[in-house]
PDB file of C-alpha atoms and ligand atoms in Angstrom:
ATOM      1  CA  UNK A   1      -1.091  33.087 -77.271  1.00  0.00           C
ATOM      2  CA  UNK A   2      -1.606  29.372 -77.196  1.00  0.00           C
ATOM      3  CA  UNK A   3      -2.362  26.801 -74.553  1.00  0.00           C
ATOM      4  CA  UNK A   4      -0.417  23.561 -74.474  1.00  0.00           C
ATOM      5  CA  UNK A   5      -1.695  20.740 -72.274  1.00  0.00           C
ATOM      6  CA  UNK A   6       0.193  17.694 -71.092  1.00  0.00           C
ATOM      7  CA  UNK A   7      -1.735  14.430 -70.878  1.00  0.00           C
ATOM      8  CA  UNK A   8      -1.140  11.592 -68.414  1.00  0.00           C
ATOM      9  CA  UNK A   9       1.637  13.285 -66.458  1.00  0.00           C
ATOM     10  CA  UNK A  10       0.555  11.665 -63.190  1.00  0.00           C
ATOM     11  CA  UNK A  11       0.721   7.873 -63.086  1.00  0.00           C
ATOM     12  CA  UNK A  12      -2.383   7.449 -60.909  1.00  0.00           C
ATOM     13  CA  UNK A  13      -4.461   9.547 -63.328  1.00  0.00           C
ATOM     14  CA  UNK A  14      -3.194   7.483 -66.291  1.00  0.00           C
ATOM     15  CA  UNK A  15      -4.308   4.422 -64.325  1.00  0.00           C
ATOM     16  CA  UNK A  16      -7.793   5.766 -63.595  1.00  0.00           C
ATOM     17  CA  UNK A  17      -8.152   6.505 -67.333  1.00  0.00           C
ATOM     18  CA  UNK A  18      -6.973   2.938 -68.052  1.00  0.00           C
ATOM     19  CA  UNK A  19      -4.152   4.435 -70.154  1.00  0.00           C
ATOM     20  CA  UNK A  20      -0.517   3.399 -70.368  1.00  0.00           C
ATOM     21  CA  UNK A  21       2.146   5.387 -68.513  1.00  0.00           C
ATOM     22  CA  UNK A  22       3.770   7.462 -71.275  1.00  0.00           C
ATOM     23  CA  UNK A  23       7.481   7.133 -72.010  1.00  0.00           C
ATOM     24  CA  UNK A  24       7.601  10.646 -73.501  1.00  0.00           C
ATOM     25  CA  UNK A  25       5.304  13.626 -72.873  1.00  0.00           C
ATOM     26  CA  UNK A  26       1.869  13.554 -74.516  1.00  0.00           C
ATOM     27  CA  UNK A  27       0.660  17.014 -75.512  1.00  0.00           C
ATOM     28  CA  UNK A  28      -2.299  18.651 -77.189  1.00  0.00           C
ATOM     29  CA  UNK A  29      -3.377  22.264 -77.616  1.00  0.00           C
ATOM     30  CA  UNK A  30      -6.276  24.565 -76.903  1.00  0.00           C
ATOM     31  CA  UNK A  31      -6.847  27.866 -78.756  1.00  0.00           C
ATOM     32  CA  UNK A  32      -6.835  31.257 -77.006  1.00  0.00           C
ATOM     33  CA  UNK A  33     -10.661  31.191 -77.080  1.00  0.00           C
ATOM     34  CA  UNK A  34     -10.471  28.370 -74.499  1.00  0.00           C
ATOM     35  CA  UNK A  35      -9.053  30.694 -71.839  1.00  0.00           C
ATOM     36  CA  UNK A  36     -11.494  31.711 -69.080  1.00  0.00           C
ATOM     37  CA  UNK A  37      -9.949  34.374 -66.845  1.00  0.00           C
ATOM     38  CA  UNK A  38     -13.046  35.437 -64.971  1.00  0.00           C
ATOM     39  CA  UNK A  39     -16.737  34.720 -64.885  1.00  0.00           C
ATOM     40  CA  UNK A  40     -18.692  31.535 -64.579  1.00  0.00           C
ATOM     41  CA  UNK A  41     -18.396  28.342 -66.590  1.00  0.00           C
ATOM     42  CA  UNK A  42     -21.580  27.506 -68.510  1.00  0.00           C
ATOM     43  CA  UNK A  43     -22.024  23.808 -69.148  1.00  0.00           C
ATOM     44  CA  UNK A  44     -22.191  23.360 -72.933  1.00  0.00           C
ATOM     45  CA  UNK A  45     -25.081  21.444 -74.504  1.00  0.00           C
ATOM     46  CA  UNK A  46     -22.821  19.070 -76.412  1.00  0.00           C
ATOM     47  CA  UNK A  47     -21.635  17.098 -73.376  1.00  0.00           C
ATOM     48  CA  UNK A  48     -23.375  15.130 -70.644  1.00  0.00           C
ATOM     49  CA  UNK A  49     -20.129  14.398 -68.813  1.00  0.00           C
ATOM     50  CA  UNK A  50     -17.965  17.486 -68.181  1.00  0.00           C
ATOM     51  CA  UNK A  51     -14.940  16.549 -66.084  1.00  0.00           C
ATOM     52  CA  UNK A  52     -12.700  18.786 -63.980  1.00  0.00           C
ATOM     53  CA  UNK A  53      -8.914  18.367 -64.244  1.00  0.00           C
ATOM     54  CA  UNK A  54      -7.031  20.661 -61.857  1.00  0.00           C
ATOM     55  CA  UNK A  55      -3.494  21.403 -63.118  1.00  0.00           C
ATOM     56  CA  UNK A  56      -0.399  23.425 -62.333  1.00  0.00           C
ATOM     57  CA  UNK A  57       0.165  25.924 -65.161  1.00  0.00           C
ATOM     58  CA  UNK A  58       3.470  27.368 -66.409  1.00  0.00           C
ATOM     59  CA  UNK A  59       3.429  30.848 -67.958  1.00  0.00           C
ATOM     60  CA  UNK A  60       6.106  31.198 -70.653  1.00  0.00           C
ATOM     61  CA  UNK A  61       8.049  34.478 -70.300  1.00  0.00           C
ATOM     62  CA  UNK A  62      10.178  34.514 -73.483  1.00  0.00           C
ATOM     63  CA  UNK A  63      10.260  32.952 -76.920  1.00  0.00           C
ATOM     64  CA  UNK A  64      12.261  29.861 -77.632  1.00  0.00           C
ATOM     65  CA  UNK A  65      12.525  26.734 -79.710  1.00  0.00           C
ATOM     66  CA  UNK A  66      14.706  23.673 -79.265  1.00  0.00           C
ATOM     67  CA  UNK A  67      15.178  24.726 -75.628  1.00  0.00           C
ATOM     68  CA  UNK A  68      17.668  22.524 -73.793  1.00  0.00           C
ATOM     69  CA  UNK A  69      16.366  21.067 -70.541  1.00  0.00           C
ATOM     70  CA  UNK A  70      19.123  22.710 -68.498  1.00  0.00           C
ATOM     71  CA  UNK A  71      18.071  26.172 -69.757  1.00  0.00           C
ATOM     72  CA  UNK A  72      14.297  25.574 -69.643  1.00  0.00           C
ATOM     73  CA  UNK A  73      13.960  27.245 -66.223  1.00  0.00           C
ATOM     74  CA  UNK A  74      14.822  30.595 -67.862  1.00  0.00           C
ATOM     75  CA  UNK A  75      11.631  30.430 -69.931  1.00  0.00           C
ATOM     76  CA  UNK A  76       9.128  30.702 -67.079  1.00  0.00           C
ATOM     77  CA  UNK A  77       8.853  32.830 -63.964  1.00  0.00           C
ATOM     78  CA  UNK A  78       5.310  32.207 -62.799  1.00  0.00           C
ATOM     79  CA  UNK A  79       3.285  29.150 -61.859  1.00  0.00           C
ATOM     80  CA  UNK A  80      -0.485  29.198 -61.592  1.00  0.00           C
ATOM     81  CA  UNK A  81      -3.487  26.961 -61.259  1.00  0.00           C
ATOM     82  CA  UNK A  82      -5.963  26.110 -63.998  1.00  0.00           C
ATOM     83  CA  UNK A  83      -8.626  23.615 -64.990  1.00  0.00           C
ATOM     84  CA  UNK A  84      -8.448  21.542 -68.157  1.00  0.00           C
ATOM     85  CA  UNK A  85     -12.168  20.949 -68.673  1.00  0.00           C
ATOM     86  CA  UNK A  86     -12.780  17.773 -70.634  1.00  0.00           C
ATOM     87  CA  UNK A  87     -15.990  16.569 -72.259  1.00  0.00           C
ATOM     88  CA  UNK A  88     -15.231  13.003 -71.194  1.00  0.00           C
ATOM     89  CA  UNK A  89     -18.087  11.486 -73.202  1.00  0.00           C
ATOM     90  CA  UNK A  90     -16.870  13.124 -76.427  1.00  0.00           C
ATOM     91  CA  UNK A  91     -13.265  12.246 -75.628  1.00  0.00           C
ATOM     92  CA  UNK A  92     -14.213   8.583 -75.195  1.00  0.00           C
ATOM     93  CA  UNK A  93     -15.950   8.635 -78.596  1.00  0.00           C
ATOM     94  CA  UNK A  94     -12.924  10.281 -80.238  1.00  0.00           C
ATOM     95  CA  UNK A  95     -10.535   7.786 -78.646  1.00  0.00           C
ATOM     96  CA  UNK A  96     -12.680   4.818 -79.686  1.00  0.00           C
ATOM     97  CA  UNK A  97     -12.674   6.056 -83.285  1.00  0.00           C
ATOM     98  CA  UNK A  98      -8.987   7.011 -83.274  1.00  0.00           C
ATOM     99  CA  UNK A  99      -9.921  10.645 -83.932  1.00  0.00           C
ATOM    100  CA  UNK A 100      -8.330  13.858 -82.580  1.00  0.00           C
ATOM    101  CA  UNK A 101      -9.653  15.124 -79.210  1.00  0.00           C
ATOM    102  CA  UNK A 102     -10.196  18.785 -80.019  1.00  0.00           C
ATOM    103  CA  UNK A 103     -13.958  18.890 -79.622  1.00  0.00           C
ATOM    104  CA  UNK A 104     -13.609  17.269 -76.195  1.00  0.00           C
ATOM    105  CA  UNK A 105     -10.794  19.527 -75.000  1.00  0.00           C
ATOM    106  CA  UNK A 106     -10.434  22.745 -77.011  1.00  0.00           C
ATOM    107  CA  UNK A 107     -13.935  24.225 -76.820  1.00  0.00           C
ATOM    108  CA  UNK A 108     -14.610  27.802 -75.647  1.00  0.00           C
ATOM    109  CA  UNK A 109     -13.860  28.459 -71.957  1.00  0.00           C
ATOM    110  CA  UNK A 110     -12.411  24.964 -71.458  1.00  0.00           C
ATOM    111  CA  UNK A 111      -9.295  26.421 -69.793  1.00  0.00           C
ATOM    112  CA  UNK A 112     -10.171  28.458 -66.685  1.00  0.00           C
ATOM    113  CA  UNK A 113      -7.097  30.074 -65.168  1.00  0.00           C
ATOM    114  CA  UNK A 114      -6.571  31.444 -61.658  1.00  0.00           C
ATOM    115  CA  UNK A 115      -3.829  33.448 -59.988  1.00  0.00           C
ATOM    116  CA  UNK A 116      -0.101  33.029 -60.590  1.00  0.00           C
ATOM    117  CA  UNK A 117       2.791  33.204 -58.139  1.00  0.00           C
ATOM    118  CA  UNK A 118       6.470  33.819 -58.816  1.00  0.00           C
ATOM    119  CA  UNK A 119       8.329  30.518 -58.967  1.00  0.00           C
ATOM    120  CA  UNK A 120      10.924  31.894 -56.540  1.00  0.00           C
ATOM    121  CA  UNK A 121       8.235  31.670 -53.854  1.00  0.00           C
ATOM    122  CA  UNK A 122       7.889  27.944 -54.505  1.00  0.00           C
ATOM    123  CA  UNK A 123       9.912  24.788 -54.288  1.00  0.00           C
ATOM    124  CA  UNK A 124       8.970  23.462 -57.728  1.00  0.00           C
ATOM    125  CA  UNK A 125       9.539  19.874 -56.658  1.00  0.00           C
ATOM    126  CA  UNK A 126       7.280  20.323 -53.654  1.00  0.00           C
ATOM    127  CA  UNK A 127       4.052  22.063 -54.687  1.00  0.00           C
ATOM    128  CA  UNK A 128       0.798  20.697 -53.304  1.00  0.00           C
ATOM    129  CA  UNK A 129      -2.381  21.588 -55.168  1.00  0.00           C
ATOM    130  CA  UNK A 130      -5.988  20.749 -54.593  1.00  0.00           C
ATOM    131  CA  UNK A 131      -9.446  21.137 -56.079  1.00  0.00           C
ATOM    132  CA  UNK A 132     -12.456  21.384 -53.786  1.00  0.00           C
ATOM    133  CA  UNK A 133     -16.033  21.286 -55.031  1.00  0.00           C
ATOM    134  CA  UNK A 134     -18.626  22.740 -52.681  1.00  0.00           C
ATOM    135  CA  UNK A 135     -15.977  22.569 -49.967  1.00  0.00           C
ATOM    136  CA  UNK A 136     -15.212  18.866 -50.483  1.00  0.00           C
ATOM    137  CA  UNK A 137     -11.724  17.805 -51.639  1.00  0.00           C
ATOM    138  CA  UNK A 138     -11.855  16.077 -55.054  1.00  0.00           C
ATOM    139  CA  UNK A 139      -8.283  16.159 -56.359  1.00  0.00           C
ATOM    140  CA  UNK A 140      -5.084  16.458 -54.360  1.00  0.00           C
ATOM    141  CA  UNK A 141      -1.856  16.588 -56.364  1.00  0.00           C
ATOM    142  CA  UNK A 142       1.798  16.968 -55.651  1.00  0.00           C
ATOM    143  CA  UNK A 143       4.399  18.230 -58.121  1.00  0.00           C
ATOM    144  CA  UNK A 144       6.815  15.541 -56.906  1.00  0.00           C
ATOM    145  CA  UNK A 145       4.517  12.933 -58.492  1.00  0.00           C
ATOM    146  CA  UNK A 146       4.904  14.117 -62.100  1.00  0.00           C
ATOM    147  CA  UNK A 147       6.315  11.780 -64.713  1.00  0.00           C
ATOM    148  CA  UNK A 148       7.831  14.713 -66.674  1.00  0.00           C
ATOM    149  CA  UNK A 149       9.156  17.825 -64.896  1.00  0.00           C
ATOM    150  CA  UNK A 150       8.354  21.377 -66.035  1.00  0.00           C
ATOM    151  CA  UNK A 151      11.825  21.618 -67.602  1.00  0.00           C
ATOM    152  CA  UNK A 152      11.489  18.288 -69.432  1.00  0.00           C
ATOM    153  CA  UNK A 153       8.084  19.350 -70.784  1.00  0.00           C
ATOM    154  CA  UNK A 154       9.478  22.651 -72.118  1.00  0.00           C
ATOM    155  CA  UNK A 155      12.461  20.915 -73.727  1.00  0.00           C
ATOM    156  CA  UNK A 156      10.230  18.309 -75.329  1.00  0.00           C
ATOM    157  CA  UNK A 157       7.417  20.524 -76.589  1.00  0.00           C
ATOM    158  CA  UNK A 158       9.779  23.218 -77.932  1.00  0.00           C
ATOM    159  CA  UNK A 159      11.310  20.696 -80.340  1.00  0.00           C
ATOM    160  CA  UNK A 160       8.004  20.778 -82.214  1.00  0.00           C
ATOM    161  CA  UNK A 161       6.339  24.082 -81.331  1.00  0.00           C
ATOM    162  CA  UNK A 162       7.987  27.479 -80.757  1.00  0.00           C
ATOM    163  CA  UNK A 163       7.061  28.771 -77.318  1.00  0.00           C
ATOM    164  CA  UNK A 164       6.195  32.458 -77.063  1.00  0.00           C
ATOM    165  CA  UNK A 165       5.828  34.902 -74.218  1.00  0.00           C
ATOM    166  CA  UNK A 166       2.388  34.504 -72.659  1.00  0.00           C
ATOM    167  CA  UNK A 167       1.835  30.926 -73.744  1.00  0.00           C
ATOM    168  CA  UNK A 168       0.472  28.673 -71.015  1.00  0.00           C
ATOM    169  CA  UNK A 169       1.357  25.047 -70.385  1.00  0.00           C
ATOM    170  CA  UNK A 170      -1.155  23.013 -68.354  1.00  0.00           C
ATOM    171  CA  UNK A 171       1.102  20.355 -66.888  1.00  0.00           C
ATOM    172  CA  UNK A 172      -1.278  17.464 -66.259  1.00  0.00           C
ATOM    173  CA  UNK A 173      -3.820  16.393 -63.675  1.00  0.00           C
ATOM    174  CA  UNK A 174      -3.592  14.073 -60.685  1.00  0.00           C
ATOM    175  CA  UNK A 175      -6.163  11.347 -60.048  1.00  0.00           C
ATOM    176  CA  UNK A 176      -9.677  12.107 -58.886  1.00  0.00           C
ATOM    177  CA  UNK A 177     -11.143  13.628 -62.065  1.00  0.00           C
ATOM    178  CA  UNK A 178     -14.929  13.598 -62.192  1.00  0.00           C
ATOM    179  CA  UNK A 179     -18.038  15.390 -63.368  1.00  0.00           C
ATOM    180  CA  UNK A 180     -19.246  18.899 -62.504  1.00  0.00           C
ATOM    181  CA  UNK A 181     -22.872  19.987 -62.433  1.00  0.00           C
ATOM    182  CA  UNK A 182     -24.836  23.227 -62.458  1.00  0.00           C
ATOM    183  CA  UNK A 183     -24.546  25.006 -59.129  1.00  0.00           C
ATOM    184  CA  UNK A 184     -21.136  23.551 -58.195  1.00  0.00           C
ATOM    185  CA  UNK A 185     -18.602  25.934 -56.682  1.00  0.00           C
ATOM    186  CA  UNK A 186     -15.015  25.011 -57.557  1.00  0.00           C
ATOM    187  CA  UNK A 187     -12.033  26.320 -55.597  1.00  0.00           C
ATOM    188  CA  UNK A 188      -8.390  25.602 -56.360  1.00  0.00           C
ATOM    189  CA  UNK A 189      -5.546  25.782 -53.841  1.00  0.00           C
ATOM    190  CA  UNK A 190      -1.780  25.853 -54.186  1.00  0.00           C
ATOM    191  CA  UNK A 191       0.145  25.082 -51.006  1.00  0.00           C
ATOM    192  CA  UNK A 192      -3.061  25.826 -49.104  1.00  0.00           C
ATOM    193  CA  UNK A 193      -3.578  29.242 -50.720  1.00  0.00           C
ATOM    194  CA  UNK A 194      -6.837  29.836 -52.580  1.00  0.00           C
ATOM    195  CA  UNK A 195      -5.906  30.623 -56.215  1.00  0.00           C
ATOM    196  CA  UNK A 196      -8.957  29.879 -58.372  1.00  0.00           C
ATOM    197  CA  UNK A 197     -12.732  30.251 -57.984  1.00  0.00           C
ATOM    198  CA  UNK A 198     -15.311  29.097 -60.480  1.00  0.00           C
ATOM    199  CA  UNK A 199     -19.059  28.642 -60.421  1.00  0.00           C
ATOM    200  CA  UNK A 200     -20.715  26.134 -62.760  1.00  0.00           C
ATOM    201  CA  UNK A 201     -23.852  27.451 -64.433  1.00  0.00           C
TER     202      UNK A 201
HETATM  203 MG1   MG B   1      -5.510  17.539 -68.439  1.00  0.00          MG
END
């Protein structure tokens, strides 16, 4: 399986990163070794600035390429919550040098994933999600604020990359990203329901 991540899909996050609002989806990938299904997250030695990015995650349920937007909804049944961990210091260096971001984004365990729910239980245009650290709210997002919808993302990405069953798409983070430190307890919520737990070690 592969992990596809959408960058700058929330205008206020693009602003806090001092980035332009994209006119078409920005995507990058993480390998399957990035997935962290259970267990703690150990801060790697190579970064001094590990940022949390809470994101809604689409689980692809069948293979497809060149998927038309109006049929994209047939390619996913479940929505979950994940974290796109970002070594912000390394990413800033890569950006400044015009280099790819992989070492800042695609490292081992950089994609914790929580529970999924069937999309029929949700109004996809009205999902609220939140990250709390040590009980304090840090990021509060709303699916109505996305620049590119789930269906638009699938249509766009599948022009370039064949989607396969089990692939995950991290659909972008709202504003409020920031650093984590050893001892932090992260908890993710979707529509008020606790969906993800992670301890930083
Ligand atoms: Mg992200």
